[in-house]
Amino acid sequence: MIQQLRVYEIFEHNKAAFHTRFRDHAARIMRSRYGFQIVAMWETKFGDRTEFVYLLEWPDEAAKTAAWSAFMADAEWSEIKRVTHAEHGLMVGEIEDRLLVPVDYSPAKGLGSLQAS
């Protein structure tokens, strides 16, 4: 099991629209069509920057790569992005993407997030 950490710069003026789009559309499509396992989501401030951060869990890197490729090519998702961009402007700035591989002494080593308590 591997985890992926995604950090999106979001903007105060259209933050509510971003959250609506992610909650109602992106997360739905990710989970139902492409097997994304979203473990947790947060909003944070980093200096004067507002960020949306979420953690994904994957069986392996190949599954992660295949799911992201399929999601990014999804026709419904492309149309939703087009419409929301036209209505609300740019909703995401810089994106950071990190693959998290547990060290051998990590309490989470070998455990999926839903199995760990």
CSV table of C-alpha atoms in Angstrom, one decimal:
chain,number,residue,atom,x,y,z
A,1,MET,CA,0.0,0.0,0.0
A,2,ILE,CA,1.3,3.5,-0.9
A,3,GLN,CA,-0.1,6.9,-0.1
A,4,GLN,CA,-0.2,10.0,-2.3
A,5,LEU,CA,-0.3,13.5,-0.9
A,6,ARG,CA,-1.9,16.2,-3.1
A,7,VAL,CA,-1.6,19.9,-2.2
A,8,TYR,CA,-3.6,22.4,-4.3
A,9,GLU,CA,-3.2,26.2,-4.0
A,10,ILE,CA,-6.8,27.6,-3.9
A,11,PHE,CA,-8.0,31.1,-3.9
A,12,GLU,CA,-10.1,32.9,-1.3
A,13,HIS,CA,-12.4,34.6,-3.9
A,14,ASN,CA,-13.7,31.3,-5.3
A,15,LYS,CA,-12.8,28.8,-2.5
A,16,ALA,CA,-16.4,27.8,-2.0
A,17,ALA,CA,-16.9,27.0,-5.7
A,18,PHE,CA,-13.7,24.9,-5.6
A,19,HIS,CA,-14.9,22.9,-2.6
A,20,THR,CA,-18.3,22.4,-4.3
A,21,ARG,CA,-16.6,21.2,-7.5
A,22,PHE,CA,-14.3,18.8,-5.7
A,23,ARG,CA,-16.9,17.4,-3.3
A,24,ASP,CA,-19.8,17.1,-5.8
A,25,HIS,CA,-17.9,16.2,-8.9
A,26,ALA,CA,-14.1,15.4,-8.7
A,27,ALA,CA,-14.4,13.1,-5.7
A,28,ARG,CA,-17.5,11.4,-7.0
A,29,ILE,CA,-15.9,10.6,-10.4
A,30,MET,CA,-12.6,9.6,-8.8
A,31,ARG,CA,-14.2,7.1,-6.5
A,32,SER,CA,-17.0,5.7,-8.6
A,33,ARG,CA,-15.2,5.4,-11.9
A,34,TYR,CA,-11.5,5.1,-11.2
A,35,GLY,CA,-11.1,3.5,-7.8
A,36,PHE,CA,-9.5,6.4,-6.0
A,37,GLN,CA,-9.5,5.8,-2.2
A,38,ILE,CA,-9.6,9.2,-0.6
A,39,VAL,CA,-8.4,8.8,3.0
A,40,ALA,CA,-8.7,12.4,4.2
A,41,MET,CA,-9.0,16.0,3.1
A,42,TRP,CA,-8.0,19.3,4.7
A,43,GLU,CA,-7.8,23.0,4.2
A,44,THR,CA,-4.8,24.8,5.5
A,45,LYS,CA,-3.0,28.1,5.4
A,46,PHE,CA,0.6,28.3,4.5
A,47,GLY,CA,1.8,31.8,4.9
A,48,ASP,CA,-0.7,33.9,2.9
A,49,ARG,CA,-1.6,30.9,0.7
A,50,THR,CA,-4.8,28.8,1.2
A,51,GLU,CA,-4.3,25.1,0.4
A,52,PHE,CA,-6.6,22.1,-0.1
A,53,VAL,CA,-4.7,19.0,0.9
A,54,TYR,CA,-5.8,15.4,0.4
A,55,LEU,CA,-4.4,12.0,1.0
A,56,LEU,CA,-5.0,9.1,-1.4
A,57,GLU,CA,-4.2,5.4,-0.9
A,58,TRP,CA,-3.2,3.0,-3.7
A,59,PRO,CA,-2.3,-0.7,-3.8
A,60,ASP,CA,0.8,0.3,-5.9
A,61,GLU,CA,2.2,2.9,-8.1
A,62,ALA,CA,0.9,1.3,-11.3
A,63,ALA,CA,-2.7,1.6,-10.0
A,64,LYS,CA,-2.1,5.2,-9.1
A,65,THR,CA,-0.7,6.1,-12.5
A,66,ALA,CA,-3.5,4.3,-14.4
A,67,ALA,CA,-6.3,5.8,-12.4
A,68,TRP,CA,-4.9,9.4,-12.7
A,69,SER,CA,-4.5,9.0,-16.5
A,70,ALA,CA,-8.1,7.7,-16.8
A,71,PHE,CA,-9.5,10.5,-14.6
A,72,MET,CA,-7.7,13.3,-16.4
A,73,ALA,CA,-9.1,12.0,-19.7
A,74,ASP,CA,-12.7,11.7,-18.4
A,75,ALA,CA,-15.1,13.6,-20.6
A,76,GLU,CA,-17.5,14.6,-17.8
A,77,TRP,CA,-14.6,15.9,-15.7
A,78,SER,CA,-13.2,17.9,-18.6
A,79,GLU,CA,-16.6,19.5,-19.2
A,80,ILE,CA,-17.1,20.3,-15.5
A,81,LYS,CA,-13.7,22.0,-15.4
A,82,ARG,CA,-14.5,24.0,-18.5
A,83,VAL,CA,-17.8,25.2,-17.1
A,84,THR,CA,-16.6,26.0,-13.6
A,85,HIS,CA,-13.5,27.8,-15.0
A,86,ALA,CA,-15.8,29.9,-17.3
A,87,GLU,CA,-18.1,30.8,-14.3
A,88,HIS,CA,-15.5,31.2,-11.5
A,89,GLY,CA,-12.1,31.7,-13.1
A,90,LEU,CA,-9.0,29.8,-12.3
A,91,MET,CA,-9.7,27.7,-9.3
A,92,VAL,CA,-6.4,25.9,-8.7
A,93,GLY,CA,-2.9,27.4,-8.8
A,94,GLU,CA,0.2,25.4,-8.0
A,95,ILE,CA,-0.3,21.7,-7.5
A,96,GLU,CA,2.2,19.6,-5.4
A,97,ASP,CA,2.1,15.8,-5.7
A,98,ARG,CA,4.0,13.5,-3.4
A,99,LEU,CA,4.2,9.7,-3.3
A,100,LEU,CA,4.6,8.7,0.4
A,101,VAL,CA,6.4,5.5,1.0
A,102,PRO,CA,6.5,4.4,4.7
A,103,VAL,CA,9.9,3.9,6.3
A,104,ASP,CA,10.5,0.4,7.9
A,105,TYR,CA,9.8,1.8,11.4
A,106,SER,CA,6.6,3.5,10.5
A,107,PRO,CA,3.5,2.4,12.6
A,108,ALA,CA,1.6,2.4,9.3
A,109,LYS,CA,4.1,0.1,7.4
A,110,GLY,CA,2.1,-2.6,5.6
A,111,LEU,CA,-1.3,-1.4,6.8
A,112,GLY,CA,-4.0,0.3,4.7
A,113,SER,CA,-5.6,3.4,6.4
A,114,LEU,CA,-8.9,1.7,6.8
A,115,GLN,CA,-7.4,-1.3,8.6
A,116,ALA,CA,-5.3,0.8,10.9
A,117,SER,CA,-7.1,2.0,14.1
